[in-house]
Amino acid sequence: MPDVESIAIGKELFTENCVPCHGPLGQGDGPTAASLYPPPANFASGHTATHPDGDLYYWILNGVPDTQMPPFADKVSKEEAWHLVNYVRRLSVQSSAASP
């Protein structure tokens, strides 16, 4: 289980790098999302849980083929990518816990 510090670092990195597309709660509704096709991933949808951590880590660093998700290897370190994975997992858990 990720520690609180890792999740906090991930949240900061997410705010700096991911919110424009994924939105503040990771719901794929950031300010640039409407102009992107396919739309950004919605981490609250439950779909994220079907992918292992290694996939998320790889996509953060290398981008996602056939989408608008760019590589972030030039913006975040490998360690920071793991913090982002931990935070994205937390977003997914919080969203599913808030659902009726």
PDB file of N, CA and C in Angstrom:
ATOM      1  N   MET A   1       0.845  -1.181   0.000  1.00  0.00           N
ATOM      2  CA  MET A   1       0.000   0.000   0.000  1.00  0.00           C
ATOM      3  C   MET A   1       0.892   1.248   0.000  1.00  0.00           C
ATOM      4  N   PRO A   2       0.600   2.190  -0.875  1.00  0.00           N
ATOM      5  CA  PRO A   2       1.417   3.404  -0.937  1.00  0.00           C
ATOM      6  C   PRO A   2       1.295   4.217   0.347  1.00  0.00           C
ATOM      7  N   ASP A   3       2.395   4.869   0.705  1.00  0.00           N
ATOM      8  CA  ASP A   3       2.343   5.677   1.911  1.00  0.00           C
ATOM      9  C   ASP A   3       1.777   7.067   1.622  1.00  0.00           C
ATOM     10  N   VAL A   4       1.432   7.748   2.687  1.00  0.00           N
ATOM     11  CA  VAL A   4       0.798   9.063   2.601  1.00  0.00           C
ATOM     12  C   VAL A   4       1.700  10.054   1.870  1.00  0.00           C
ATOM     13  N   GLU A   5       2.999   9.975   2.123  1.00  0.00           N
ATOM     14  CA  GLU A   5       3.939  10.905   1.474  1.00  0.00           C
ATOM     15  C   GLU A   5       3.947  10.708  -0.041  1.00  0.00           C
ATOM     16  N   SER A   6       3.959   9.468  -0.494  1.00  0.00           N
ATOM     17  CA  SER A   6       3.953   9.189  -1.928  1.00  0.00           C
ATOM     18  C   SER A   6       2.691   9.739  -2.583  1.00  0.00           C
ATOM     19  N   ILE A   7       1.560   9.551  -1.936  1.00  0.00           N
ATOM     20  CA  ILE A   7       0.292  10.042  -2.482  1.00  0.00           C
ATOM     21  C   ILE A   7       0.288  11.570  -2.527  1.00  0.00           C
ATOM     22  N   ALA A   8       0.841  12.210  -1.505  1.00  0.00           N
ATOM     23  CA  ALA A   8       0.908  13.676  -1.480  1.00  0.00           C
ATOM     24  C   ALA A   8       1.801  14.200  -2.604  1.00  0.00           C
ATOM     25  N   ILE A   9       2.933  13.548  -2.826  1.00  0.00           N
ATOM     26  CA  ILE A   9       3.822  13.939  -3.927  1.00  0.00           C
ATOM     27  C   ILE A   9       3.105  13.724  -5.252  1.00  0.00           C
ATOM     28  N   GLY A  10       2.430  12.589  -5.379  1.00  0.00           N
ATOM     29  CA  GLY A  10       1.679  12.302  -6.598  1.00  0.00           C
ATOM     30  C   GLY A  10       0.603  13.336  -6.863  1.00  0.00           C
ATOM     31  N   LYS A  11      -0.075  13.780  -5.813  1.00  0.00           N
ATOM     32  CA  LYS A  11      -1.122  14.799  -5.977  1.00  0.00           C
ATOM     33  C   LYS A  11      -0.528  16.095  -6.515  1.00  0.00           C
ATOM     34  N   GLU A  12       0.606  16.496  -5.974  1.00  0.00           N
ATOM     35  CA  GLU A  12       1.272  17.719  -6.442  1.00  0.00           C
ATOM     36  C   GLU A  12       1.676  17.587  -7.912  1.00  0.00           C
ATOM     37  N   LEU A  13       2.256  16.452  -8.267  1.00  0.00           N
ATOM     38  CA  LEU A  13       2.659  16.210  -9.658  1.00  0.00           C
ATOM     39  C   LEU A  13       1.443  16.169 -10.579  1.00  0.00           C
ATOM     40  N   PHE A  14       0.374  15.553 -10.118  1.00  0.00           N
ATOM     41  CA  PHE A  14      -0.861  15.467 -10.899  1.00  0.00           C
ATOM     42  C   PHE A  14      -1.406  16.870 -11.169  1.00  0.00           C
ATOM     43  N   THR A  15      -1.422  17.696 -10.136  1.00  0.00           N
ATOM     44  CA  THR A  15      -1.914  19.069 -10.286  1.00  0.00           C
ATOM     45  C   THR A  15      -1.080  19.828 -11.311  1.00  0.00           C
ATOM     46  N   GLU A  16       0.226  19.652 -11.276  1.00  0.00           N
ATOM     47  CA  GLU A  16       1.132  20.364 -12.185  1.00  0.00           C
ATOM     48  C   GLU A  16       1.060  19.854 -13.621  1.00  0.00           C
ATOM     49  N   ASN A  17       0.864  18.563 -13.798  1.00  0.00           N
ATOM     50  CA  ASN A  17       1.028  17.959 -15.122  1.00  0.00           C
ATOM     51  C   ASN A  17      -0.226  17.370 -15.756  1.00  0.00           C
ATOM     52  N   CYS A  18      -1.203  17.001 -14.962  1.00  0.00           N
ATOM     53  CA  CYS A  18      -2.305  16.179 -15.471  1.00  0.00           C
ATOM     54  C   CYS A  18      -3.672  16.852 -15.466  1.00  0.00           C
ATOM     55  N   VAL A  19      -3.859  17.825 -14.580  1.00  0.00           N
ATOM     56  CA  VAL A  19      -5.166  18.470 -14.437  1.00  0.00           C
ATOM     57  C   VAL A  19      -5.684  19.101 -15.732  1.00  0.00           C
ATOM     58  N   PRO A  20      -4.833  19.713 -16.572  1.00  0.00           N
ATOM     59  CA  PRO A  20      -5.387  20.321 -17.792  1.00  0.00           C
ATOM     60  C   PRO A  20      -6.220  19.349 -18.636  1.00  0.00           C
ATOM     61  N   CYS A  21      -5.856  18.100 -18.667  1.00  0.00           N
ATOM     62  CA  CYS A  21      -6.607  17.109 -19.453  1.00  0.00           C
ATOM     63  C   CYS A  21      -7.543  16.271 -18.581  1.00  0.00           C
ATOM     64  N   HIS A  22      -7.030  15.757 -17.475  1.00  0.00           N
ATOM     65  CA  HIS A  22      -7.791  14.811 -16.653  1.00  0.00           C
ATOM     66  C   HIS A  22      -8.692  15.476 -15.618  1.00  0.00           C
ATOM     67  N   GLY A  23      -8.504  16.772 -15.362  1.00  0.00           N
ATOM     68  CA  GLY A  23      -9.320  17.476 -14.382  1.00  0.00           C
ATOM     69  C   GLY A  23      -8.822  17.256 -12.969  1.00  0.00           C
ATOM     70  N   PRO A  24      -9.249  18.096 -12.022  1.00  0.00           N
ATOM     71  CA  PRO A  24      -8.730  18.033 -10.656  1.00  0.00           C
ATOM     72  C   PRO A  24      -9.056  16.740  -9.911  1.00  0.00           C
ATOM     73  N   LEU A  25     -10.137  16.069 -10.295  1.00  0.00           N
ATOM     74  CA  LEU A  25     -10.507  14.809  -9.640  1.00  0.00           C
ATOM     75  C   LEU A  25     -10.248  13.600 -10.532  1.00  0.00           C
ATOM     76  N   GLY A  26      -9.539  13.826 -11.652  1.00  0.00           N
ATOM     77  CA  GLY A  26      -9.198  12.722 -12.546  1.00  0.00           C
ATOM     78  C   GLY A  26     -10.366  12.174 -13.334  1.00  0.00           C
ATOM     79  N   GLN A  27     -11.388  12.986 -13.574  1.00  0.00           N
ATOM     80  CA  GLN A  27     -12.586  12.514 -14.260  1.00  0.00           C
ATOM     81  C   GLN A  27     -12.566  12.779 -15.764  1.00  0.00           C
ATOM     82  N   GLY A  28     -11.396  13.154 -16.290  1.00  0.00           N
ATOM     83  CA  GLY A  28     -11.276  13.383 -17.730  1.00  0.00           C
ATOM     84  C   GLY A  28     -11.964  14.647 -18.194  1.00  0.00           C
ATOM     85  N   ASP A  29     -12.136  15.595 -17.273  1.00  0.00           N
ATOM     86  CA  ASP A  29     -12.898  16.807 -17.575  1.00  0.00           C
ATOM     87  C   ASP A  29     -12.102  18.094 -17.375  1.00  0.00           C
ATOM     88  N   GLY A  30     -10.794  18.026 -17.630  1.00  0.00           N
ATOM     89  CA  GLY A  30      -9.961  19.216 -17.502  1.00  0.00           C
ATOM     90  C   GLY A  30     -10.302  20.252 -18.559  1.00  0.00           C
ATOM     91  N   PRO A  31      -9.749  21.460 -18.436  1.00  0.00           N
ATOM     92  CA  PRO A  31     -10.084  22.543 -19.351  1.00  0.00           C
ATOM     93  C   PRO A  31      -9.772  22.259 -20.820  1.00  0.00           C
ATOM     94  N   THR A  32      -8.813  21.397 -21.108  1.00  0.00           N
ATOM     95  CA  THR A  32      -8.497  21.080 -22.507  1.00  0.00           C
ATOM     96  C   THR A  32      -9.177  19.802 -22.994  1.00  0.00           C
ATOM     97  N   ALA A  33      -9.865  19.100 -22.125  1.00  0.00           N
ATOM     98  CA  ALA A  33     -10.433  17.786 -22.454  1.00  0.00           C
ATOM     99  C   ALA A  33     -11.396  17.819 -23.631  1.00  0.00           C
ATOM    100  N   ALA A  34     -12.211  18.843 -23.718  1.00  0.00           N
ATOM    101  CA  ALA A  34     -13.233  18.902 -24.773  1.00  0.00           C
ATOM    102  C   ALA A  34     -12.624  18.931 -26.172  1.00  0.00           C
ATOM    103  N   SER A  35     -11.378  19.388 -26.272  1.00  0.00           N
ATOM    104  CA  SER A  35     -10.740  19.475 -27.587  1.00  0.00           C
ATOM    105  C   SER A  35      -9.939  18.225 -27.942  1.00  0.00           C
ATOM    106  N   LEU A  36      -9.947  17.226 -27.089  1.00  0.00           N
ATOM    107  CA  LEU A  36      -9.128  16.031 -27.303  1.00  0.00           C
ATOM    108  C   LEU A  36      -9.967  14.842 -27.764  1.00  0.00           C
ATOM    109  N   TYR A  37      -9.419  14.105 -28.735  1.00  0.00           N
ATOM    110  CA  TYR A  37     -10.062  12.870 -29.186  1.00  0.00           C
ATOM    111  C   TYR A  37      -8.990  11.811 -29.354  1.00  0.00           C
ATOM    112  N   PRO A  38      -9.177  10.678 -28.748  1.00  0.00           N
ATOM    113  CA  PRO A  38     -10.251  10.359 -27.811  1.00  0.00           C
ATOM    114  C   PRO A  38     -10.116  11.185 -26.527  1.00  0.00           C
ATOM    115  N   PRO A  39     -11.179  11.272 -25.745  1.00  0.00           N
ATOM    116  CA  PRO A  39     -11.118  12.067 -24.516  1.00  0.00           C
ATOM    117  C   PRO A  39     -10.145  11.457 -23.515  1.00  0.00           C
ATOM    118  N   PRO A  40      -9.635  12.273 -22.596  1.00  0.00           N
ATOM    119  CA  PRO A  40      -8.719  11.764 -21.572  1.00  0.00           C
ATOM    120  C   PRO A  40      -9.390  10.699 -20.705  1.00  0.00           C
ATOM    121  N   ALA A  41      -8.575   9.832 -20.155  1.00  0.00           N
ATOM    122  CA  ALA A  41      -9.089   8.787 -19.264  1.00  0.00           C
ATOM    123  C   ALA A  41      -9.784   9.400 -18.056  1.00  0.00           C
ATOM    124  N   ASN A  42     -10.870   8.761 -17.661  1.00  0.00           N
ATOM    125  CA  ASN A  42     -11.600   9.121 -16.453  1.00  0.00           C
ATOM    126  C   ASN A  42     -11.222   8.086 -15.402  1.00  0.00           C
ATOM    127  N   PHE A  43     -10.377   8.475 -14.461  1.00  0.00           N
ATOM    128  CA  PHE A  43      -9.889   7.532 -13.460  1.00  0.00           C
ATOM    129  C   PHE A  43     -10.979   7.110 -12.485  1.00  0.00           C
ATOM    130  N   ALA A  44     -12.084   7.840 -12.463  1.00  0.00           N
ATOM    131  CA  ALA A  44     -13.197   7.515 -11.568  1.00  0.00           C
ATOM    132  C   ALA A  44     -14.149   6.489 -12.175  1.00  0.00           C
ATOM    133  N   SER A  45     -13.949   6.143 -13.435  1.00  0.00           N
ATOM    134  CA  SER A  45     -14.900   5.266 -14.127  1.00  0.00           C
ATOM    135  C   SER A  45     -14.794   3.798 -13.738  1.00  0.00           C
ATOM    136  N   GLY A  46     -13.731   3.422 -13.071  1.00  0.00           N
ATOM    137  CA  GLY A  46     -13.522   2.023 -12.728  1.00  0.00           C
ATOM    138  C   GLY A  46     -12.626   1.302 -13.715  1.00  0.00           C
ATOM    139  N   HIS A  47     -12.505   1.833 -14.925  1.00  0.00           N
ATOM    140  CA  HIS A  47     -11.682   1.196 -15.948  1.00  0.00           C
ATOM    141  C   HIS A  47     -10.206   1.157 -15.542  1.00  0.00           C
ATOM    142  N   THR A  48      -9.754   2.188 -14.856  1.00  0.00           N
ATOM    143  CA  THR A  48      -8.348   2.252 -14.444  1.00  0.00           C
ATOM    144  C   THR A  48      -7.969   1.046 -13.597  1.00  0.00           C
ATOM    145  N   ALA A  49      -8.887   0.572 -12.788  1.00  0.00           N
ATOM    146  CA  ALA A  49      -8.615  -0.565 -11.903  1.00  0.00           C
ATOM    147  C   ALA A  49      -8.334  -1.848 -12.676  1.00  0.00           C
ATOM    148  N   THR A  50      -8.705  -1.903 -13.951  1.00  0.00           N
ATOM    149  CA  THR A  50      -8.469  -3.109 -14.743  1.00  0.00           C
ATOM    150  C   THR A  50      -7.040  -3.193 -15.268  1.00  0.00           C
ATOM    151  N   HIS A  51      -6.270  -2.124 -15.090  1.00  0.00           N
ATOM    152  CA  HIS A  51      -4.889  -2.099 -15.574  1.00  0.00           C
ATOM    153  C   HIS A  51      -3.915  -2.219 -14.407  1.00  0.00           C
ATOM    154  N   PRO A  52      -2.865  -3.019 -14.568  1.00  0.00           N
ATOM    155  CA  PRO A  52      -1.860  -3.115 -13.509  1.00  0.00           C
ATOM    156  C   PRO A  52      -1.067  -1.811 -13.381  1.00  0.00           C
ATOM    157  N   ASP A  53      -0.449  -1.638 -12.223  1.00  0.00           N
ATOM    158  CA  ASP A  53       0.356  -0.446 -11.972  1.00  0.00           C
ATOM    159  C   ASP A  53       1.415  -0.235 -13.047  1.00  0.00           C
ATOM    160  N   GLY A  54       2.008  -1.324 -13.517  1.00  0.00           N
ATOM    161  CA  GLY A  54       3.058  -1.215 -14.529  1.00  0.00           C
ATOM    162  C   GLY A  54       2.576  -0.570 -15.813  1.00  0.00           C
ATOM    163  N   ASP A  55       1.322  -0.831 -16.193  1.00  0.00           N
ATOM    164  CA  ASP A  55       0.759  -0.176 -17.381  1.00  0.00           C
ATOM    165  C   ASP A  55       0.662   1.326 -17.165  1.00  0.00           C
ATOM    166  N   LEU A  56       0.117   1.731 -16.021  1.00  0.00           N
ATOM    167  CA  LEU A  56      -0.028   3.158 -15.733  1.00  0.00           C
ATOM    168  C   LEU A  56       1.334   3.844 -15.733  1.00  0.00           C
ATOM    169  N   TYR A  57       2.303   3.209 -15.091  1.00  0.00           N
ATOM    170  CA  TYR A  57       3.670   3.736 -15.032  1.00  0.00           C
ATOM    171  C   TYR A  57       4.233   3.920 -16.446  1.00  0.00           C
ATOM    172  N   TYR A  58       4.099   2.899 -17.270  1.00  0.00           N
ATOM    173  CA  TYR A  58       4.604   2.952 -18.647  1.00  0.00           C
ATOM    174  C   TYR A  58       3.928   4.075 -19.424  1.00  0.00           C
ATOM    175  N   TRP A  59       2.614   4.180 -19.309  1.00  0.00           N
ATOM    176  CA  TRP A  59       1.872   5.202 -20.063  1.00  0.00           C
ATOM    177  C   TRP A  59       2.233   6.605 -19.611  1.00  0.00           C
ATOM    178  N   ILE A  60       2.478   6.797 -18.310  1.00  0.00           N
ATOM    179  CA  ILE A  60       2.890   8.118 -17.822  1.00  0.00           C
ATOM    180  C   ILE A  60       4.211   8.515 -18.475  1.00  0.00           C
ATOM    181  N   LEU A  61       5.142   7.603 -18.507  1.00  0.00           N
ATOM    182  CA  LEU A  61       6.464   7.932 -19.049  1.00  0.00           C
ATOM    183  C   LEU A  61       6.511   7.945 -20.571  1.00  0.00           C
ATOM    184  N   ASN A  62       5.742   7.089 -21.230  1.00  0.00           N
ATOM    185  CA  ASN A  62       5.869   6.904 -22.680  1.00  0.00           C
ATOM    186  C   ASN A  62       4.665   7.350 -23.496  1.00  0.00           C
ATOM    187  N   GLY A  63       3.592   7.754 -22.834  1.00  0.00           N
ATOM    188  CA  GLY A  63       2.376   8.128 -23.540  1.00  0.00           C
ATOM    189  C   GLY A  63       1.543   6.903 -23.878  1.00  0.00           C
ATOM    190  N   VAL A  64       0.345   7.151 -24.390  1.00  0.00           N
ATOM    191  CA  VAL A  64      -0.573   6.069 -24.752  1.00  0.00           C
ATOM    192  C   VAL A  64      -0.793   6.119 -26.257  1.00  0.00           C
ATOM    193  N   PRO A  65      -0.449   5.046 -26.968  1.00  0.00           N
ATOM    194  CA  PRO A  65      -0.626   5.035 -28.428  1.00  0.00           C
ATOM    195  C   PRO A  65      -2.076   5.309 -28.832  1.00  0.00           C
ATOM    196  N   ASP A  66      -2.229   5.983 -29.941  1.00  0.00           N
ATOM    197  CA  ASP A  66      -3.547   6.281 -30.528  1.00  0.00           C
ATOM    198  C   ASP A  66      -4.441   7.136 -29.633  1.00  0.00           C
ATOM    199  N   THR A  67      -3.813   7.908 -28.738  1.00  0.00           N
ATOM    200  CA  THR A  67      -4.553   8.859 -27.898  1.00  0.00           C
ATOM    201  C   THR A  67      -3.781  10.175 -27.886  1.00  0.00           C
ATOM    202  N   GLN A  68      -4.311  11.136 -27.183  1.00  0.00           N
ATOM    203  CA  GLN A  68      -3.644  12.427 -27.024  1.00  0.00           C
ATOM    204  C   GLN A  68      -2.711  12.450 -25.811  1.00  0.00           C
ATOM    205  N   MET A  69      -2.596  11.317 -25.107  1.00  0.00           N
ATOM    206  CA  MET A  69      -1.739  11.253 -23.921  1.00  0.00           C
ATOM    207  C   MET A  69      -0.278  11.255 -24.349  1.00  0.00           C
ATOM    208  N   PRO A  70       0.446  12.360 -24.053  1.00  0.00           N
ATOM    209  CA  PRO A  70       1.849  12.446 -24.447  1.00  0.00           C
ATOM    210  C   PRO A  70       2.755  11.760 -23.427  1.00  0.00           C
ATOM    211  N   PRO A  71       3.997  11.504 -23.808  1.00  0.00           N
ATOM    212  CA  PRO A  71       4.955  10.986 -22.830  1.00  0.00           C
ATOM    213  C   PRO A  71       5.361  12.092 -21.854  1.00  0.00           C
ATOM    214  N   PHE A  72       5.582  11.711 -20.615  1.00  0.00           N
ATOM    215  CA  PHE A  72       6.011  12.668 -19.599  1.00  0.00           C
ATOM    216  C   PHE A  72       7.406  12.346 -19.065  1.00  0.00           C
ATOM    217  N   ALA A  73       8.146  11.480 -19.760  1.00  0.00           N
ATOM    218  CA  ALA A  73       9.481  11.096 -19.298  1.00  0.00           C
ATOM    219  C   ALA A  73      10.422  12.289 -19.204  1.00  0.00           C
ATOM    220  N   ASP A  74      10.146  13.336 -19.974  1.00  0.00           N
ATOM    221  CA  ASP A  74      10.991  14.529 -19.911  1.00  0.00           C
ATOM    222  C   ASP A  74      10.517  15.516 -18.841  1.00  0.00           C
ATOM    223  N   LYS A  75       9.410  15.203 -18.178  1.00  0.00           N
ATOM    224  CA  LYS A  75       8.858  16.105 -17.164  1.00  0.00           C
ATOM    225  C   LYS A  75       8.875  15.514 -15.756  1.00  0.00           C
ATOM    226  N   VAL A  76       8.788  14.189 -15.664  1.00  0.00           N
ATOM    227  CA  VAL A  76       8.806  13.534 -14.355  1.00  0.00           C
ATOM    228  C   VAL A  76       9.850  12.416 -14.362  1.00  0.00           C
ATOM    229  N   SER A  77      10.435  12.188 -13.201  1.00  0.00           N
ATOM    230  CA  SER A  77      11.412  11.106 -13.067  1.00  0.00           C
ATOM    231  C   SER A  77      10.684   9.767 -12.954  1.00  0.00           C
ATOM    232  N   LYS A  78      11.435   8.693 -13.009  1.00  0.00           N
ATOM    233  CA  LYS A  78      10.836   7.366 -12.842  1.00  0.00           C
ATOM    234  C   LYS A  78      10.202   7.229 -11.460  1.00  0.00           C
ATOM    235  N   GLU A  79      10.873   7.758 -10.447  1.00  0.00           N
ATOM    236  CA  GLU A  79      10.316   7.714  -9.091  1.00  0.00           C
ATOM    237  C   GLU A  79       9.025   8.538  -9.012  1.00  0.00           C
ATOM    238  N   GLU A  80       9.032   9.710  -9.630  1.00  0.00           N
ATOM    239  CA  GLU A  80       7.830  10.546  -9.624  1.00  0.00           C
ATOM    240  C   GLU A  80       6.671   9.872 -10.362  1.00  0.00           C
ATOM    241  N   ALA A  81       6.987   9.115 -11.411  1.00  0.00           N
ATOM    242  CA  ALA A  81       5.932   8.386 -12.131  1.00  0.00           C
ATOM    243  C   ALA A  81       5.236   7.407 -11.190  1.00  0.00           C
ATOM    244  N   TRP A  82       5.991   6.749 -10.307  1.00  0.00           N
ATOM    245  CA  TRP A  82       5.367   5.838  -9.338  1.00  0.00           C
ATOM    246  C   TRP A  82       4.479   6.602  -8.359  1.00  0.00           C
ATOM    247  N   HIS A  83       4.898   7.800  -7.956  1.00  0.00           N
ATOM    248  CA  HIS A  83       4.045   8.619  -7.085  1.00  0.00           C
ATOM    249  C   HIS A  83       2.737   8.961  -7.803  1.00  0.00           C
ATOM    250  N   LEU A  84       2.828   9.268  -9.095  1.00  0.00           N
ATOM    251  CA  LEU A  84       1.618   9.542  -9.875  1.00  0.00           C
ATOM    252  C   LEU A  84       0.710   8.315  -9.941  1.00  0.00           C
ATOM    253  N   VAL A  85       1.299   7.147 -10.148  1.00  0.00           N
ATOM    254  CA  VAL A  85       0.502   5.908 -10.160  1.00  0.00           C
ATOM    255  C   VAL A  85      -0.241   5.763  -8.833  1.00  0.00           C
ATOM    256  N   ASN A  86       0.456   5.979  -7.734  1.00  0.00           N
ATOM    257  CA  ASN A  86      -0.171   5.847  -6.415  1.00  0.00           C
ATOM    258  C   ASN A  86      -1.314   6.843  -6.239  1.00  0.00           C
ATOM    259  N   TYR A  87      -1.124   8.062  -6.715  1.00  0.00           N
ATOM    260  CA  TYR A  87      -2.180   9.062  -6.587  1.00  0.00           C
ATOM    261  C   TYR A  87      -3.374   8.736  -7.485  1.00  0.00           C
ATOM    262  N   VAL A  88      -3.121   8.303  -8.705  1.00  0.00           N
ATOM    263  CA  VAL A  88      -4.215   7.928  -9.615  1.00  0.00           C
ATOM    264  C   VAL A  88      -5.013   6.775  -9.011  1.00  0.00           C
ATOM    265  N   ARG A  89      -4.332   5.824  -8.407  1.00  0.00           N
ATOM    266  CA  ARG A  89      -5.032   4.721  -7.725  1.00  0.00           C
ATOM    267  C   ARG A  89      -5.917   5.272  -6.603  1.00  0.00           C
ATOM    268  N   ARG A  90      -5.414   6.237  -5.876  1.00  0.00           N
ATOM    269  CA  ARG A  90      -6.186   6.838  -4.785  1.00  0.00           C
ATOM    270  C   ARG A  90      -7.430   7.545  -5.337  1.00  0.00           C
ATOM    271  N   LEU A  91      -7.283   8.257  -6.461  1.00  0.00           N
ATOM    272  CA  LEU A  91      -8.438   8.907  -7.091  1.00  0.00           C
ATOM    273  C   LEU A  91      -9.508   7.879  -7.432  1.00  0.00           C
ATOM    274  N   SER A  92      -9.075   6.753  -7.960  1.00  0.00           N
ATOM    275  CA  SER A  92     -10.006   5.701  -8.357  1.00  0.00           C
ATOM    276  C   SER A  92     -10.736   5.135  -7.142  1.00  0.00           C
ATOM    277  N   VAL A  93     -10.014   4.917  -6.060  1.00  0.00           N
ATOM    278  CA  VAL A  93     -10.596   4.375  -4.828  1.00  0.00           C
ATOM    279  C   VAL A  93     -11.569   5.373  -4.219  1.00  0.00           C
ATOM    280  N   GLN A  94     -11.180   6.652  -4.176  1.00  0.00           N
ATOM    281  CA  GLN A  94     -12.058   7.673  -3.604  1.00  0.00           C
ATOM    282  C   GLN A  94     -13.349   7.783  -4.399  1.00  0.00           C
ATOM    283  N   SER A  95     -13.248   7.702  -5.704  1.00  0.00           N
ATOM    284  CA  SER A  95     -14.435   7.818  -6.552  1.00  0.00           C
ATOM    285  C   SER A  95     -15.373   6.638  -6.352  1.00  0.00           C
ATOM    286  N   SER A  96     -14.809   5.432  -6.257  1.00  0.00           N
ATOM    287  CA  SER A  96     -15.670   4.262  -6.084  1.00  0.00           C
ATOM    288  C   SER A  96     -16.292   4.246  -4.690  1.00  0.00           C
ATOM    289  N   ALA A  97     -15.584   4.774  -3.697  1.00  0.00           N
ATOM    290  CA  ALA A  97     -16.133   4.841  -2.343  1.00  0.00           C
ATOM    291  C   ALA A  97     -17.264   5.862  -2.255  1.00  0.00           C
ATOM    292  N   ALA A  98     -17.203   6.899  -3.092  1.00  0.00           N
ATOM    293  CA  ALA A  98     -18.230   7.943  -3.074  1.00  0.00           C
ATOM    294  C   ALA A  98     -19.471   7.549  -3.870  1.00  0.00           C
ATOM    295  N   SER A  99     -19.359   6.511  -4.701  1.00  0.00           N
ATOM    296  CA  SER A  99     -20.500   6.077  -5.514  1.00  0.00           C
ATOM    297  C   SER A  99     -21.521   5.351  -4.649  1.00  0.00           C
ATOM    298  N   PRO A 100     -22.814   5.500  -4.968  1.00  0.00           N
ATOM    299  CA  PRO A 100     -23.849   4.814  -4.166  1.00  0.00           C
ATOM    300  C   PRO A 100     -23.832   3.319  -4.358  1.00  0.00           C
TER     301      PRO A 100
END
